[in-house]
mmCIF file of C-alpha atoms and ligand atoms in Angstrom:
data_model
loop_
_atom_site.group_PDB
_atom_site.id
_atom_site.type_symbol
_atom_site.label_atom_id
_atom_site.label_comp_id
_atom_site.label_asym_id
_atom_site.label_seq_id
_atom_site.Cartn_x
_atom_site.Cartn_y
_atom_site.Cartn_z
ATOM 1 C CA UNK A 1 22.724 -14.966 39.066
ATOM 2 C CA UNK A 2 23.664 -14.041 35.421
ATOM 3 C CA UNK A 3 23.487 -16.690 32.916
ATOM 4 C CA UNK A 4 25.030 -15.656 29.788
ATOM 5 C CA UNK A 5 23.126 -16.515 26.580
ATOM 6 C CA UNK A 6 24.768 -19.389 25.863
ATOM 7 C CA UNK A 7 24.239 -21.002 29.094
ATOM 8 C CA UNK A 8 20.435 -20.149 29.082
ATOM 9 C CA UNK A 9 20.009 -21.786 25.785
ATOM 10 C CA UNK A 10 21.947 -24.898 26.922
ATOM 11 C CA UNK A 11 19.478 -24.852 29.839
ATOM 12 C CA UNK A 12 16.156 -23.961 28.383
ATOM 13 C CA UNK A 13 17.056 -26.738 25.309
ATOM 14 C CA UNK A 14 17.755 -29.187 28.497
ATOM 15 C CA UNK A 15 14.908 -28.153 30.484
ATOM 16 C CA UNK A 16 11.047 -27.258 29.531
ATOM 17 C CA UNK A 17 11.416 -24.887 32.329
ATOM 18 C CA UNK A 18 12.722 -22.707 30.071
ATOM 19 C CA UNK A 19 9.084 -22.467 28.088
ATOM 20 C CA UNK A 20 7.461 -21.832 31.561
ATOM 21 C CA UNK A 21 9.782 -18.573 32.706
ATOM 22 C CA UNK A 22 10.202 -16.912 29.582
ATOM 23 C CA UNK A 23 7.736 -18.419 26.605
ATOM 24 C CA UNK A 24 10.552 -18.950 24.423
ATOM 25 C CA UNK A 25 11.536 -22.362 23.266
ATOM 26 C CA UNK A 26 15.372 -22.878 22.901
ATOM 27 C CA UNK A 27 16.199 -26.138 21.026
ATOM 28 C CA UNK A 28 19.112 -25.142 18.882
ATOM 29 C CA UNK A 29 21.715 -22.090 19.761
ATOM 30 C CA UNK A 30 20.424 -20.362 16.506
ATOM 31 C CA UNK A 31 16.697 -21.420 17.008
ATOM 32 C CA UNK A 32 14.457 -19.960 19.378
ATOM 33 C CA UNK A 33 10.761 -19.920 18.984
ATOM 34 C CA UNK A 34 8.727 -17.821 20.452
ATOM 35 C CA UNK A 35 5.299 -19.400 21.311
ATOM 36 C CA UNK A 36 1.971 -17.075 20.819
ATOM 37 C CA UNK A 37 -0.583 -19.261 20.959
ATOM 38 C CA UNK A 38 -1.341 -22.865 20.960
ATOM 39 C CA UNK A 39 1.058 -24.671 18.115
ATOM 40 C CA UNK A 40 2.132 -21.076 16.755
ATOM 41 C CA UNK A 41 5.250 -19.870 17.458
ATOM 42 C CA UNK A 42 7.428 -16.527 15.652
ATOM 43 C CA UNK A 43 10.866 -16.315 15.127
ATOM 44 C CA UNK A 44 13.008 -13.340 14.795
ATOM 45 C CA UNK A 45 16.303 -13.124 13.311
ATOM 46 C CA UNK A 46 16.714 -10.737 10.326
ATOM 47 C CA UNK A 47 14.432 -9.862 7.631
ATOM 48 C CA UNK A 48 10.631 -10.387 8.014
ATOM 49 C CA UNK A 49 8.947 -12.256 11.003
ATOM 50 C CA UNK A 50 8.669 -16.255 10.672
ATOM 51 C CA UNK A 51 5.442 -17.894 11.965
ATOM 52 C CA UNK A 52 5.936 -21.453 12.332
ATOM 53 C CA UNK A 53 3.331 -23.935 13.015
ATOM 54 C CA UNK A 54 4.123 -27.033 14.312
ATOM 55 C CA UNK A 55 2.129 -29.913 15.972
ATOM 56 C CA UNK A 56 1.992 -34.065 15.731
ATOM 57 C CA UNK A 57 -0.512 -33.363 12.707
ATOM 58 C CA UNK A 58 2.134 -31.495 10.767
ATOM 59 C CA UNK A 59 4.114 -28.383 10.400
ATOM 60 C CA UNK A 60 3.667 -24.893 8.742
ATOM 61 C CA UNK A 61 6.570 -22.446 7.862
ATOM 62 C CA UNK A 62 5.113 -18.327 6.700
ATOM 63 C CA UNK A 63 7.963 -16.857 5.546
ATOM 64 C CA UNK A 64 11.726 -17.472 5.354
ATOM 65 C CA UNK A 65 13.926 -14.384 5.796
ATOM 66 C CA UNK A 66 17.417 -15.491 4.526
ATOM 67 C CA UNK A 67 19.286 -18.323 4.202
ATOM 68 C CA UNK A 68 22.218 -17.265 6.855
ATOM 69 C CA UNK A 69 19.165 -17.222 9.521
ATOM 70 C CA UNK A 70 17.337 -20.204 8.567
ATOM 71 C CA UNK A 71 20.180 -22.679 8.303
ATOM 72 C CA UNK A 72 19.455 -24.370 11.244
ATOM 73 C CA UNK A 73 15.835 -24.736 10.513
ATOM 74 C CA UNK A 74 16.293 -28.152 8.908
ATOM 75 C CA UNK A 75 18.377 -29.705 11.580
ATOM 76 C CA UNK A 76 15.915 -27.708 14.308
ATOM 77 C CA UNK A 77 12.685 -29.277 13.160
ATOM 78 C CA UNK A 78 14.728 -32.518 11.259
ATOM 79 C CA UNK A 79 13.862 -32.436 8.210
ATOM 80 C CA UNK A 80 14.443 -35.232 5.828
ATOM 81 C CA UNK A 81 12.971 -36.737 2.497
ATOM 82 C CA UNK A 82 10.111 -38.527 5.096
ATOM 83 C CA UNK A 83 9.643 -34.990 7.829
ATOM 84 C CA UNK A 84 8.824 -32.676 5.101
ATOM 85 C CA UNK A 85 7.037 -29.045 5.955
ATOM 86 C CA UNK A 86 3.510 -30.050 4.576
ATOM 87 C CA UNK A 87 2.928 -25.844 3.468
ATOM 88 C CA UNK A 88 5.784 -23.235 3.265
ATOM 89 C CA UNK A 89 4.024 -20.244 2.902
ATOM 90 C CA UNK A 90 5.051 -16.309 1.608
ATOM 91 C CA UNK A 91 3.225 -13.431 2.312
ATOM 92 C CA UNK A 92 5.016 -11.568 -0.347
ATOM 93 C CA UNK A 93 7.533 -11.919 -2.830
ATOM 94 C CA UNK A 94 10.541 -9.506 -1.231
ATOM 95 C CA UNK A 95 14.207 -11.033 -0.313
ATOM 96 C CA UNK A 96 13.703 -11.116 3.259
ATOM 97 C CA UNK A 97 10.878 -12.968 3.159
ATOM 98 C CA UNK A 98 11.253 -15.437 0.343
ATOM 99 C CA UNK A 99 15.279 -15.280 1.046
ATOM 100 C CA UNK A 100 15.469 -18.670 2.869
ATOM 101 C CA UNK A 101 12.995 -20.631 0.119
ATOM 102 C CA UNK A 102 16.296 -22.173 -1.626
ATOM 103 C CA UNK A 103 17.255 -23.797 1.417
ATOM 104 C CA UNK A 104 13.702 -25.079 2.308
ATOM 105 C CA UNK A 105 11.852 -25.417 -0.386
ATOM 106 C CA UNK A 106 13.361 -28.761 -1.132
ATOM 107 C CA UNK A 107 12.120 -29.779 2.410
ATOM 108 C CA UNK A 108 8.249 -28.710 1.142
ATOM 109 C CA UNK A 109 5.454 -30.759 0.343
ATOM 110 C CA UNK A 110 3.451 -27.616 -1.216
ATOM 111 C CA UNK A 111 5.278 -23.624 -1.188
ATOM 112 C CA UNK A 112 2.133 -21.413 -1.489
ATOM 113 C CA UNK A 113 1.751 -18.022 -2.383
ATOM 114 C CA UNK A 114 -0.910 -15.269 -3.699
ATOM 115 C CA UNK A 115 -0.101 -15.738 -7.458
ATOM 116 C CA UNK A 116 1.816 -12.535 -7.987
ATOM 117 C CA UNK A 117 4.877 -14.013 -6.200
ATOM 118 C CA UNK A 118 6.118 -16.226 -8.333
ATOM 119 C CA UNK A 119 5.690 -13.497 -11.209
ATOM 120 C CA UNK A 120 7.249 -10.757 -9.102
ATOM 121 C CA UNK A 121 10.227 -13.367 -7.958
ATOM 122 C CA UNK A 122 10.805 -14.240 -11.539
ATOM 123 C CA UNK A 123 10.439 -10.640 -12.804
ATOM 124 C CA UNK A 124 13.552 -10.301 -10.463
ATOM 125 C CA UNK A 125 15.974 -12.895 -10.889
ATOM 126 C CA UNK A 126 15.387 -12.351 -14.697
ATOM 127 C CA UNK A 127 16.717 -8.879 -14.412
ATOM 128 C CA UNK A 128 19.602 -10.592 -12.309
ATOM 129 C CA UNK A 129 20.076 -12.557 -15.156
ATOM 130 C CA UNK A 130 19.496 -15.696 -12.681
ATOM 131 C CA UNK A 131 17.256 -18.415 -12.451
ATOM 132 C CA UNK A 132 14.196 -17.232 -10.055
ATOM 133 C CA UNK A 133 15.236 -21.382 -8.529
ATOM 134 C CA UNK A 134 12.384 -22.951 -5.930
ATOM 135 C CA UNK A 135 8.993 -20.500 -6.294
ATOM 136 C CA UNK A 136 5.694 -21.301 -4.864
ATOM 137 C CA UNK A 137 3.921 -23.062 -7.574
ATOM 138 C CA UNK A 138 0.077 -23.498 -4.876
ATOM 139 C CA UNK A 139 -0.772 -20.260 -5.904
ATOM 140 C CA UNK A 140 -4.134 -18.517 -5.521
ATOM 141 C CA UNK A 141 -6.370 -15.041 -6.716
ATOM 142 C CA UNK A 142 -8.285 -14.471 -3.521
ATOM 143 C CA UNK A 143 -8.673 -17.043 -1.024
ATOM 144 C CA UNK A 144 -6.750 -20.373 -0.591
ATOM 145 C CA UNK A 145 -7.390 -23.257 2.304
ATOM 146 C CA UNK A 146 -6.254 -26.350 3.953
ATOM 147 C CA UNK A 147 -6.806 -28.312 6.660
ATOM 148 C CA UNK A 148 -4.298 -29.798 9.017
ATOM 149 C CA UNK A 149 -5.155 -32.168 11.371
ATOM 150 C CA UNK A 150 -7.898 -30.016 13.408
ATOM 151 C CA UNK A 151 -6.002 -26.719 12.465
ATOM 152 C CA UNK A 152 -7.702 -24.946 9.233
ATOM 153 C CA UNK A 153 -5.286 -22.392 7.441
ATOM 154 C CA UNK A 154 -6.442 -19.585 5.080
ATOM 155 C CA UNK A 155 -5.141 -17.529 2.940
ATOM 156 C CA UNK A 156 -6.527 -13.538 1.997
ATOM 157 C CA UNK A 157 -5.286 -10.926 -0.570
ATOM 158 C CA UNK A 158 -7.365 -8.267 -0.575
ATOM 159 C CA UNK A 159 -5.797 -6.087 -3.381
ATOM 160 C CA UNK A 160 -2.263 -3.959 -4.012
ATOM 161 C CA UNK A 161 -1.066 -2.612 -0.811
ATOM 162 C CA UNK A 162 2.569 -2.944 0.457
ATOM 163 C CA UNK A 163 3.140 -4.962 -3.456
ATOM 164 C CA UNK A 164 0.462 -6.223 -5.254
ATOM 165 C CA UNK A 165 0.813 -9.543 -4.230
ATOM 166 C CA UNK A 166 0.080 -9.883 -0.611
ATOM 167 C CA UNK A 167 -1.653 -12.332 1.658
ATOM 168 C CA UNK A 168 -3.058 -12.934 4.987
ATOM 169 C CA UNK A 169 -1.974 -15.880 6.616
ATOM 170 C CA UNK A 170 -4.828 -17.135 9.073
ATOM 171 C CA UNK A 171 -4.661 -20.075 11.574
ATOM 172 C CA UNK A 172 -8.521 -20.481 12.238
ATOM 173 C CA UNK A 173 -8.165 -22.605 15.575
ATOM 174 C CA UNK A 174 -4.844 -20.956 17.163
ATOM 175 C CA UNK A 175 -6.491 -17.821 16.023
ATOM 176 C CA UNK A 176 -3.341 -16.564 14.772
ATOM 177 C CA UNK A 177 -3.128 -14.460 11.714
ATOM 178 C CA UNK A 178 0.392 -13.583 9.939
ATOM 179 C CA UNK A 179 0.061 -10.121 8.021
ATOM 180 C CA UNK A 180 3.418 -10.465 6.058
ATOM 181 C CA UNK A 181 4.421 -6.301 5.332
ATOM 182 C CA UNK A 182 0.568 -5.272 5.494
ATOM 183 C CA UNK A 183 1.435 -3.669 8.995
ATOM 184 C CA UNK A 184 4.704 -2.109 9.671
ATOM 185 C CA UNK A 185 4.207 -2.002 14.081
ATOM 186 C CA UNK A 186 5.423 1.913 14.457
ATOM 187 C CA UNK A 187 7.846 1.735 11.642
ATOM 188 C CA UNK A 188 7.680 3.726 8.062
ATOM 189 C CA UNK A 189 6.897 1.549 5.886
ATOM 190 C CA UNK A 190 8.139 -0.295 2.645
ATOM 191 C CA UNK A 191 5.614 1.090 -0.428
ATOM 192 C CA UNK A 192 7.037 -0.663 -3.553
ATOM 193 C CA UNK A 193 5.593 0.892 -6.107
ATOM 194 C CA UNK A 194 7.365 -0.911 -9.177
ATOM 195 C CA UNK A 195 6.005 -4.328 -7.537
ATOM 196 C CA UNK A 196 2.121 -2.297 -7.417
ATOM 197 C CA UNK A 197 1.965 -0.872 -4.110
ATOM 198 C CA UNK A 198 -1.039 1.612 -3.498
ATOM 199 C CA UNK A 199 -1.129 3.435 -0.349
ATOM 200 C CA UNK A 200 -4.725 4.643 -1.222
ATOM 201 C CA UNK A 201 -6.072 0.845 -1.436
ATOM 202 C CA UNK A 202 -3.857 -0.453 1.184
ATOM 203 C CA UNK A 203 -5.911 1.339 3.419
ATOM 204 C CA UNK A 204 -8.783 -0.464 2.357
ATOM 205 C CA UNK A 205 -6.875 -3.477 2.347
ATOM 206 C CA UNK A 206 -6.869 -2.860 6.529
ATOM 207 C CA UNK A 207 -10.327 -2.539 6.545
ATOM 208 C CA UNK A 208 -10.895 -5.420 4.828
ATOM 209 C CA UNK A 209 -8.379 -7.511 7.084
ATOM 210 C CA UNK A 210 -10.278 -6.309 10.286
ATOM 211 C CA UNK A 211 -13.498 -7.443 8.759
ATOM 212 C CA UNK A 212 -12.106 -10.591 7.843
ATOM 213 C CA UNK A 213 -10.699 -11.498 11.010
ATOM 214 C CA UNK A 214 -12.196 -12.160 14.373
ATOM 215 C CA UNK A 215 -11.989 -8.824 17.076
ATOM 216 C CA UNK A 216 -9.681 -10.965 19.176
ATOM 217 C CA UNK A 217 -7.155 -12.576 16.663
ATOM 218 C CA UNK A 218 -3.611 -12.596 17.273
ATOM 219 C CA UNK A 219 -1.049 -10.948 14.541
ATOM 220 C CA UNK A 220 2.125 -11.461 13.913
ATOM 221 C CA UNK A 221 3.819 -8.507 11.670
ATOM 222 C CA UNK A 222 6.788 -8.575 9.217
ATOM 223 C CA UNK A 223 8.809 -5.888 11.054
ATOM 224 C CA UNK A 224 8.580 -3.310 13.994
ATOM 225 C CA UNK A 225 9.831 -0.245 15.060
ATOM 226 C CA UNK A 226 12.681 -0.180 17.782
ATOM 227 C CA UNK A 227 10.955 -1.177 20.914
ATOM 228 C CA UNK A 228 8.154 -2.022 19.606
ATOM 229 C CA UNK A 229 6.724 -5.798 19.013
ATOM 230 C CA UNK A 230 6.088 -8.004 15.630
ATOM 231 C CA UNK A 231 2.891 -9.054 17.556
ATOM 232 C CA UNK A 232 -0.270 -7.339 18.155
ATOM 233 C CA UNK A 233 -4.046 -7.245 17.701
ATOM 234 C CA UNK A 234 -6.726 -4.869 15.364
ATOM 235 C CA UNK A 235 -5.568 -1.474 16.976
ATOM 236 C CA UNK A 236 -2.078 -1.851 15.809
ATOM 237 C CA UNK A 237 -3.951 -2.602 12.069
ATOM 238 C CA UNK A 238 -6.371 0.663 12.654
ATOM 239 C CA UNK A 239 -3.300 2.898 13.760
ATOM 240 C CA UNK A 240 -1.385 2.366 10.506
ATOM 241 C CA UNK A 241 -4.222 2.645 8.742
ATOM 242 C CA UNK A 242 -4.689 6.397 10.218
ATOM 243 C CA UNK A 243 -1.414 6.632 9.396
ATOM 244 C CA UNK A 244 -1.118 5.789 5.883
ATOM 245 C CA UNK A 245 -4.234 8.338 5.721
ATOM 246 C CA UNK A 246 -2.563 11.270 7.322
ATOM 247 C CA UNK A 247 0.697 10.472 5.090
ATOM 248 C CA UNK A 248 -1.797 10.485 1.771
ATOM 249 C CA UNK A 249 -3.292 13.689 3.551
ATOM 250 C CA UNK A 250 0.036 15.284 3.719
ATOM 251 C CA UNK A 251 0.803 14.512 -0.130
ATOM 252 C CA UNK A 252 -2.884 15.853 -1.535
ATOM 253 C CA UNK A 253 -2.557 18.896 0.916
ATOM 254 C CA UNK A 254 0.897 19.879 -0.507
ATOM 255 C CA UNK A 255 -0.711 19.110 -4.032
ATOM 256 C CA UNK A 256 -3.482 21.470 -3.454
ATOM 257 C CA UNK A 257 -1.121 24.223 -2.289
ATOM 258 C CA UNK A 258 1.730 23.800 -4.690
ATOM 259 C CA UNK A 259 4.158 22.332 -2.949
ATOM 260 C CA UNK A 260 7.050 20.613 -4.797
ATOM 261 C CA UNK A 261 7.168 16.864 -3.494
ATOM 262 C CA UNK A 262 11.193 17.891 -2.310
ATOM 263 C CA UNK A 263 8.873 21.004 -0.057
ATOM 264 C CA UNK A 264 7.143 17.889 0.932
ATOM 265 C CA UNK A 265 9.315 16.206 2.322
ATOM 266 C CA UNK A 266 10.574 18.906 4.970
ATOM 267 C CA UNK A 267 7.968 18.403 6.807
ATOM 268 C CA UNK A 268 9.449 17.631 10.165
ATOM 269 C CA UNK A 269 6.534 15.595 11.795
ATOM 270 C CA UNK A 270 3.278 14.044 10.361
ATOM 271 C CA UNK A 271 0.924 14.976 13.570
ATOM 272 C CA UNK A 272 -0.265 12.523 16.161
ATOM 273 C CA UNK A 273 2.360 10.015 14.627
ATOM 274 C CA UNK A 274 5.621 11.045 15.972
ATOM 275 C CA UNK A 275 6.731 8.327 17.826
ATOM 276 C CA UNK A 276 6.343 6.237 14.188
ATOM 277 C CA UNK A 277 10.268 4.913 13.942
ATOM 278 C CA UNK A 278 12.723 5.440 11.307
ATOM 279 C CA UNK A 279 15.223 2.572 9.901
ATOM 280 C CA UNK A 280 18.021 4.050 7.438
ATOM 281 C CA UNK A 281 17.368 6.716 4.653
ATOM 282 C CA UNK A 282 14.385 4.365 3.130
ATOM 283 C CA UNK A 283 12.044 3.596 6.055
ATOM 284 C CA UNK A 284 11.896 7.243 6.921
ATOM 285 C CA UNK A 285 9.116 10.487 7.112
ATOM 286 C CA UNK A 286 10.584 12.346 4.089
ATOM 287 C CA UNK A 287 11.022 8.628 1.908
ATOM 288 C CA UNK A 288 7.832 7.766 2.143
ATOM 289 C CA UNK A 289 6.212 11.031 2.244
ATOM 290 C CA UNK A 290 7.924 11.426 -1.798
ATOM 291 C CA UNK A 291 6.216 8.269 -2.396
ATOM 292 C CA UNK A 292 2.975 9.410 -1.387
ATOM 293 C CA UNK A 293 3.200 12.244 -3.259
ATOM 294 C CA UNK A 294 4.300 10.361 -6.377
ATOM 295 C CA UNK A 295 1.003 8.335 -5.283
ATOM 296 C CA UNK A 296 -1.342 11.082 -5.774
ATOM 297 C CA UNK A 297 0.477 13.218 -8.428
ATOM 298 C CA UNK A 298 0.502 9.863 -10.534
ATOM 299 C CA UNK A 299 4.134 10.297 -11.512
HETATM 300 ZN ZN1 ZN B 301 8.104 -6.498 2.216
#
């Protein structure tokens, strides 16, 4: 029987049948959560990956894409003056996910963020000439931690990588960890080097993430590839760490031969990394492959 999408929400909202076949909570038409493990659930829409934790002792938001896909976050979890979100959490300071903070940021006990987001989000709406409006003002250097209820959340940055203000969002007992833009899951990746990405140190940045977290930890990423998922484990963190290598290979190997950084970017594949996926002219082989040589030429 086909039940059109509309129908299965009404259903699965109706029903927690719906959790049992498919692991996706439907509570709202616009809402569903995807659960991963215990009280952690994702949710997808556009822009980066939400985590959301949510459980009698209190509720966690990472991330908030954009307002237009977040609206019906503060009806979905009711959220009022006494149900507040006791930690609304960035990874990083880019629109799509900080987008949404307007909308519930006045619904937050605490916003937290590594301390270069609220520099790099007022850095921005200054050259707007706007007001930079609700900004995480729990900020932190290296580490930050709370508890909730038996849950314990920490925070990691572990130097410039994808910007140079990005954290690790770790769930100690759901053994979750959100890793904001630090993994792009077979996609080319963002490198925003006017915010104080380094491609060379974001590979260290993996390293240190996979000594930091346990083997078996679950991760949610900020964006995949087509076909690809926003959730995996270590091996999807050690792939795009051998990629970001090869792509810095690539740059210092045209360097060394004299290669212009537009001879660069010909290059038609970067080898065991083909099926890596493209998204518009930005997320693409020869955009990043300029950036990497910008990287190492220091221009
Ligand atoms: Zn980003």
């Amino acid at each position: 029987m086909a039940i059109s999408r509309r129908s299965f929400l009404r259903i699965s909202s109706a029903s927690a049948l719906g959790v049992l076949l498919t692991g996706k909570v439907a509570y709202a038409e616009d809402i569903v959560l995807t659960n991963i493990s215990g009280n952690t659930f994702i949710y997808e829409k556009s822009g980066g990956t939400i985590l959301i934790h949510t459980s009698a002792d209190g509720l966690v938001i990472v991330d908030t894409q954009f307002p237009q896909s977040i609206e019906g976050f503060p009806a979905h979890f009711k959220l009022s003056d006494s149900k507040k979100i006791d930690f609304l959490i960035n990874t990083h300071h880019h629109g799509d996910h900080t987008g949404g903070n307007q909308l519930l940021g006045k619904f937050a006990d605490k916003m937290v963020a590594h301390k270069r987001v609220p520099e790099l989000l007022t850095e921005l709406a200054k050259a707007k000439g706007e007001e930079p409006g609700l900004i995480p003002t729990t900020t932190f250097t290296d580490t930050w931690k709370a508890e909730l209820g038996k849950e314990t959340i920490k925070a990691f940055h572990f130097g410039p990588a994808h910007t140079s203000g990005d954290s690790v969002i770790y769930f100690e007992k759901d053994n979750v960890a959100h890793v904001g833009d630090l993994c792009f899951n077979k996609l080319h990746p963002v490198i925003d080097r006017s915010a104080g990405a380094s491609i060379q140190n974001w590979t260290i940045v993996l390293e240190k993430i996979m000594n930091t977290l346990p083997k078996d930890c679950r991760l949610v990423f900020g964006h995949s590839g087509e076909g690809y998922p926003v959730t995996g484990n270590a091996d999807n963190l050690m792939f795009f760490k051998s990629y970001l290598t090869a792509l810095l290979e690539a740059a210092n190997n045209a360097v060394k031969t004299g290669k212009t950084k537009e001879e660069l970017q010909k290059l038609p594949v970067l080898k065991g990394f083909e099926d890596v996926k493209s998204r518009g002219n930005r997320l693409s082989l020869p955009f990043v492959l300029g950036l990497a040589y910008d990287e190492v030429t220091g221009a």
